[in-house]
Coordinates of C-alpha atoms in Angstrom, one line a residue:
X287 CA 35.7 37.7 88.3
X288 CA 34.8 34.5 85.7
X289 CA 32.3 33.4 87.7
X290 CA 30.5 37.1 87.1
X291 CA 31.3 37.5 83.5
X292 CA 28.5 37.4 80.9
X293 CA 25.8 37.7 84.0
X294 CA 25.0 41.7 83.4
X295 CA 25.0 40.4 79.4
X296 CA 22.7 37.8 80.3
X297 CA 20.1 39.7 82.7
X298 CA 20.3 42.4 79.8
X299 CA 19.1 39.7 77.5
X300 CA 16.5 38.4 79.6
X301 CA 14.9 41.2 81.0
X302 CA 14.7 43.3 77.2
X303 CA 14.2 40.3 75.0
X304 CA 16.9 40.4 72.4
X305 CA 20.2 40.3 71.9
X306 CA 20.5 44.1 69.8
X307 CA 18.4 45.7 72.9
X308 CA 20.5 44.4 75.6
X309 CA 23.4 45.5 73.4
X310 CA 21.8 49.0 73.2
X311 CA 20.8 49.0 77.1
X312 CA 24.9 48.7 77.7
X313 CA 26.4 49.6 75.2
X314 CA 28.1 46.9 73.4
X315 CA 27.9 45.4 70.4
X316 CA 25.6 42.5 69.8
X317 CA 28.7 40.0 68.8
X318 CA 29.6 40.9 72.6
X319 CA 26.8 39.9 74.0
X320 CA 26.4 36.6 72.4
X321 CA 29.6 35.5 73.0
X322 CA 29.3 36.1 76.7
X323 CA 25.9 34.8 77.4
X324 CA 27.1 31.5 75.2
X325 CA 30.2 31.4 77.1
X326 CA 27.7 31.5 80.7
X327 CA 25.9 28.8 79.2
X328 CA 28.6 26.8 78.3
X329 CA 30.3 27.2 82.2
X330 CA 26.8 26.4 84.0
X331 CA 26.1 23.5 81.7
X332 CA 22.6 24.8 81.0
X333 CA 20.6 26.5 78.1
X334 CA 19.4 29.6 79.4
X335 CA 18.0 31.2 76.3
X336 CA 16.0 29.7 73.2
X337 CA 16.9 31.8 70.6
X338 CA 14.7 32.2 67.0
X339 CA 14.9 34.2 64.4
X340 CA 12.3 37.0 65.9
X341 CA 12.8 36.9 69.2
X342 CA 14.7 35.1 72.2
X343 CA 12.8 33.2 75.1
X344 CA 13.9 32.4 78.7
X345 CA 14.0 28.4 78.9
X346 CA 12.8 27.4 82.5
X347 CA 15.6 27.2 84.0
X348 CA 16.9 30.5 82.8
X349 CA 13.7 32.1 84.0
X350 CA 14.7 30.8 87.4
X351 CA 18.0 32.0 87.3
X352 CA 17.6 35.3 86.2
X353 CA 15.3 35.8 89.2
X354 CA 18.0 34.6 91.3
X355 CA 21.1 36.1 89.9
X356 CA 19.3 39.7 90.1
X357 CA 19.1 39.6 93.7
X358 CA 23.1 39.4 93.5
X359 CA 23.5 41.9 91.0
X360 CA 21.9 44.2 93.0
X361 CA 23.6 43.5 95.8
X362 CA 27.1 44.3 94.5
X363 CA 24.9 47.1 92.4
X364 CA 24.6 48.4 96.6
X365 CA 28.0 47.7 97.6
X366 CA 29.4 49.2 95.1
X367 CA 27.6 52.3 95.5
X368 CA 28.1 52.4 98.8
X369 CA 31.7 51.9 98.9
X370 CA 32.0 54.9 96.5
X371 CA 29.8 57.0 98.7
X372 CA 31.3 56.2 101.8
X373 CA 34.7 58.0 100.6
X374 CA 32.9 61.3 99.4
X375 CA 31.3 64.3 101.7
X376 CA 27.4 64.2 102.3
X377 CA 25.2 65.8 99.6
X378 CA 21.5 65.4 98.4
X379 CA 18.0 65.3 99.6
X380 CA 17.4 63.8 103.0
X381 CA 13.5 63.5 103.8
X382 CA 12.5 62.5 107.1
X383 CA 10.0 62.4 109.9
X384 CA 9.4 62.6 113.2
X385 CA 6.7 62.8 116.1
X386 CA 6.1 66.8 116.9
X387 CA 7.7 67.7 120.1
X388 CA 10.6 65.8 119.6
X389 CA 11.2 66.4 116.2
X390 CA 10.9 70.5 117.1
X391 CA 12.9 70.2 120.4
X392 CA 15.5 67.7 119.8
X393 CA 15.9 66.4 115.9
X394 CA 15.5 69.4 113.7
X395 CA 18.3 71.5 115.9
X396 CA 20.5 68.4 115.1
X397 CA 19.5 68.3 111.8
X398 CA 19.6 72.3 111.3
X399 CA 23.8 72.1 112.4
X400 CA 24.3 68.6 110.1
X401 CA 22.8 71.1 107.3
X402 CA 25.0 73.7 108.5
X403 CA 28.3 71.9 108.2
X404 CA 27.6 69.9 104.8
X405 CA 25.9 72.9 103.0
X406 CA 25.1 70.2 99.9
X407 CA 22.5 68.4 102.1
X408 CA 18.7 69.6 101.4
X409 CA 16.2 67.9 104.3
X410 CA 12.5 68.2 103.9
X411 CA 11.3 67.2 107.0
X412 CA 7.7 65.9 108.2
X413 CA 6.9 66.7 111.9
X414 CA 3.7 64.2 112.6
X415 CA 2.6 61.9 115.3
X416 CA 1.5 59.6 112.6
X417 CA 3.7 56.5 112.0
X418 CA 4.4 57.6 108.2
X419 CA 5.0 54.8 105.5
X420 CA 8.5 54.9 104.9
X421 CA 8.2 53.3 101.2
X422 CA 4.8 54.9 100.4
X423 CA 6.2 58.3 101.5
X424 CA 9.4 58.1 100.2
X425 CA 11.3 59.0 103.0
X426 CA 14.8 58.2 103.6
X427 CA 14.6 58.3 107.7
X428 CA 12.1 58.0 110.5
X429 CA 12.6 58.9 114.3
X430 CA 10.5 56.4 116.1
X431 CA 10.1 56.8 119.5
X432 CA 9.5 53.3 122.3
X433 CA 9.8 49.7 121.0
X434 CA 9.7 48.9 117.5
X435 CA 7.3 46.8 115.7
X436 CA 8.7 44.1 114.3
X437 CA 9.3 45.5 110.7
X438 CA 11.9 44.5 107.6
X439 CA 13.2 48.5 107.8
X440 CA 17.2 48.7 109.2
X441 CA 16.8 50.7 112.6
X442 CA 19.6 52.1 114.5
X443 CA 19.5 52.9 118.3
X444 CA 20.1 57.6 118.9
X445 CA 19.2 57.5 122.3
X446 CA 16.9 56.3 125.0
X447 CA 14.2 57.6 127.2
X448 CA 12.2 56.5 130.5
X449 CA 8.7 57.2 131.8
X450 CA 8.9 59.6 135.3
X451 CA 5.8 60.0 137.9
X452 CA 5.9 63.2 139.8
X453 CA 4.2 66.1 141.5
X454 CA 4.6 69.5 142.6
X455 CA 5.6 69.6 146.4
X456 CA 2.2 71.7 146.7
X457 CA 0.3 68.8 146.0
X458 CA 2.1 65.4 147.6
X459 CA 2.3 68.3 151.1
X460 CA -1.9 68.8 150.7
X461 CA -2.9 64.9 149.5
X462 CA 0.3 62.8 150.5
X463 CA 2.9 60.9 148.8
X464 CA 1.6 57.6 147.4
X465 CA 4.0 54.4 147.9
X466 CA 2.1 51.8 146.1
X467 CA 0.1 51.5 142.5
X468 CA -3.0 51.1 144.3
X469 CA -3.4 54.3 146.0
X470 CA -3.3 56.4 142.3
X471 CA -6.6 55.9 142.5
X472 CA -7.1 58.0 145.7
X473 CA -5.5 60.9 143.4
X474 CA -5.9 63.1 140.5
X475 CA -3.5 61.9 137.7
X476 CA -2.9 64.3 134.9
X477 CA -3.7 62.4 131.4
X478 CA -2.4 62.7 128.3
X479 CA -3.6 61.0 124.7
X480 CA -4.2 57.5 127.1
X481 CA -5.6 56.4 130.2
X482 CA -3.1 53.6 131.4
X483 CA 0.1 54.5 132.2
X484 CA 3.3 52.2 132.0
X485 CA 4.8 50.9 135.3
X486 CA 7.2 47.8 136.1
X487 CA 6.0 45.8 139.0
X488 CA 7.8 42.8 140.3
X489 CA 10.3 43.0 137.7
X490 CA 7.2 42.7 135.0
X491 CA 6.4 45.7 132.9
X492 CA 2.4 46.0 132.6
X493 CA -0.3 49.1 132.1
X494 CA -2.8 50.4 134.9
X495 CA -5.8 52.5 134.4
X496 CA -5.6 55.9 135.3
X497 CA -8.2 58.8 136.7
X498 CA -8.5 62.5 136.4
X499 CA -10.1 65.9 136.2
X500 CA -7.7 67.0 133.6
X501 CA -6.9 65.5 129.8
X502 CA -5.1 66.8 127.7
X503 CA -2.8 65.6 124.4
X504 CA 0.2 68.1 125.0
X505 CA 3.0 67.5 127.2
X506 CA 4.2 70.5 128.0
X507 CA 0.5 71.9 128.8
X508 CA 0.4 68.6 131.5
X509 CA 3.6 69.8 133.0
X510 CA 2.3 72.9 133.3
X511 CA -0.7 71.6 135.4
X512 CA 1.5 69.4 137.6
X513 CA 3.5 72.2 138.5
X514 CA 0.6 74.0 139.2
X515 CA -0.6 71.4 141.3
X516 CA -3.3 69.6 140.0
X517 CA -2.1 66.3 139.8
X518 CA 0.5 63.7 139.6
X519 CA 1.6 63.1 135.6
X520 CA 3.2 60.1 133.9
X521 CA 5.9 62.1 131.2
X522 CA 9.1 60.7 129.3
X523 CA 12.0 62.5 130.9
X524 CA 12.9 64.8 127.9
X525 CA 9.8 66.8 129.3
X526 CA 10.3 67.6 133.3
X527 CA 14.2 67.4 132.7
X528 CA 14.4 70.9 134.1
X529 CA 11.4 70.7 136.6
X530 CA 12.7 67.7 138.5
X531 CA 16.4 69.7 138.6
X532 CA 14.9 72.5 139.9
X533 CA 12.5 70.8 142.2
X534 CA 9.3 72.3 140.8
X535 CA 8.5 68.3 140.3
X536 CA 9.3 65.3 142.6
X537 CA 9.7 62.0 141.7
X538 CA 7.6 59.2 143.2
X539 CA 7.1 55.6 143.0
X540 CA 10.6 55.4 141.6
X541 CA 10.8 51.8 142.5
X542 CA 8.0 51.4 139.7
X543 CA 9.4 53.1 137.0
X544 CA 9.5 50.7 133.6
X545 CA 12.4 50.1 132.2
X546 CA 14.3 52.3 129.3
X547 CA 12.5 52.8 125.5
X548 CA 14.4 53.2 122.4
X549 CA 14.9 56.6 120.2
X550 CA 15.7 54.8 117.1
X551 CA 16.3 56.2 113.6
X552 CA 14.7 54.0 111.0
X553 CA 15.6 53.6 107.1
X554 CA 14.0 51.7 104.6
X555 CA 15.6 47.7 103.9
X556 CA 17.1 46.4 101.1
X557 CA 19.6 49.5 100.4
X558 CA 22.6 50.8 101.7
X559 CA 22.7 53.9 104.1
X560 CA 23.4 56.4 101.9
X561 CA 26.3 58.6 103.1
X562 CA 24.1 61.6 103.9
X563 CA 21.7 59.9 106.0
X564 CA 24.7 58.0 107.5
X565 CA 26.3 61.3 108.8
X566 CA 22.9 62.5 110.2
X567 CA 22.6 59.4 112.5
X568 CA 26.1 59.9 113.3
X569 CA 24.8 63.3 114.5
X570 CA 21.8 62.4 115.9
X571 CA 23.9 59.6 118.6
X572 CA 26.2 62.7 119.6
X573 CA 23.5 65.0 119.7
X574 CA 21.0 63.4 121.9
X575 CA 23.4 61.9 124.5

């Protein structure tokens, strides 16, 4: 470890301005820290510090290197901490969000057994359709449903989930069975919080507009009123699951459907993943397969 020693002394230095209050900041003695930030100096070949009698200033180049050389410290600062965390059992405060329905139906029951089995854990979790800001909220894990932005935050992929098409057999027997795009608009499709719905065509994924008597921003309410027989509905699987087992809803344009989206668990960069959070994603893979 030569090449490290004398770099916490020197950052110390740099960052408080004097020898006796990096000395205080980690508790050695002043003697110490001299020696070892002369001793840095000395094996880079470069002044870093111009030292008076009142105070001691960066030189230039020791400006530039203490920018640099705290980038590495707290890197080994996270892999340190991480290494230590990885060998001890989850505990701590976890806070999270994720979009309504899924976060009700299919996170918080995953998160309600992780709390159960590591009885040190304390979530506080934020149900919202809004994207929160991880940084600005403070929140240690996001469920994020569809294809990311492109964003610096660390994602890893829970699950996935497809768009379906379908209709009661009540209404494809009284209005037909449509077998391209173009005849949706001879129908009454069931919206939800947009008018274009997602299809893959020719191997291209691309949105069409969309037409109905019925809107409405809940997805269970628009299963509902397909079942009931009022129109044909665009839904991720999670919701007509059951329905399309049962047969309550059929399937159509099937050779249309777009392709797969993420469920993704996002954390905020430039840290480790904490061994609580990491344990909850662990969780959340097994639990939503």
């Amino acid at each position: 470890m030569a090449r490290w020693d004398g770099i916490d002394e020197f950052i110390a230095v740099g960052e408080e301005g004097s020898f006796t209050a990096a000395a205080n900041l980690l508790g050695l003695s002043v003697a110490h820290i001299s020696r070892h930030v002369t001793a840095l100096e000395q094996r880079l070949n470069t002044q870093l510090l111009t030292r008076t009698t009142r105070k001691v200033v960066l030189t230039k180049e020791g400006d530039a290197f203490l920018h640099q050389i705290k980038q590495l410290q707290h890197a080994m600062d996270d892999a340190t901490q991480s290494l230590a965390t990885q060998q001890t059992t989850p505990k701590g405060k976890i806070k999270l969000t994720a979009p309504v329905m899924y976060g009700e139906s299919f996170i918080m029951p995953i998160v309600h057994n992780f709390m159960h089995d590591h009885p040190d854990v304390e979530v506080i979790a934020t149900l919202s359709n809004e994207q929160e800001n991880l940084l600005e909220g403070g929140y240690d894990l996001a469920i994020r449903l569809g294809h990311l932005k492109d964003s610096s935050h660390k994602a890893r992929r829970l699950s996935s989930r497809r768009f379906i098409m379908c209709a009661s057999p009540e209404y494809l027997s009284r209005l037909g069975q449509p077998h391209t795009l173009g005849e949706l608009s001879q129908h009454q499709c069931l919206i939800g919080n947009s008018s274009y719905w997602r299809v893959n065509e020719n191997g291209r994924d691309k949105h069409i507009k969309i037409a109905g008597r019925l809107r409405c921003n809940s997805g269970w309410a628009l299963v509902d009123g397909a079942k009931k027989g009022l129109g044909i509905v665009q839904l991720p699987n999670y919701y007509i699951e059951n329905e399309l087992r049962t047969g309550d809803l059929i399937p159509i344009l099937t050779s249309y459907q777009s392709d797969q989206e993420g469920v993704w668990g996002v954390y905020p960069p430039r840290q480790f993943v904490a061994t609580n959070v990491r344990v909850l994603l662990d969780y959340l893979v097994t639990g939503l397969k």
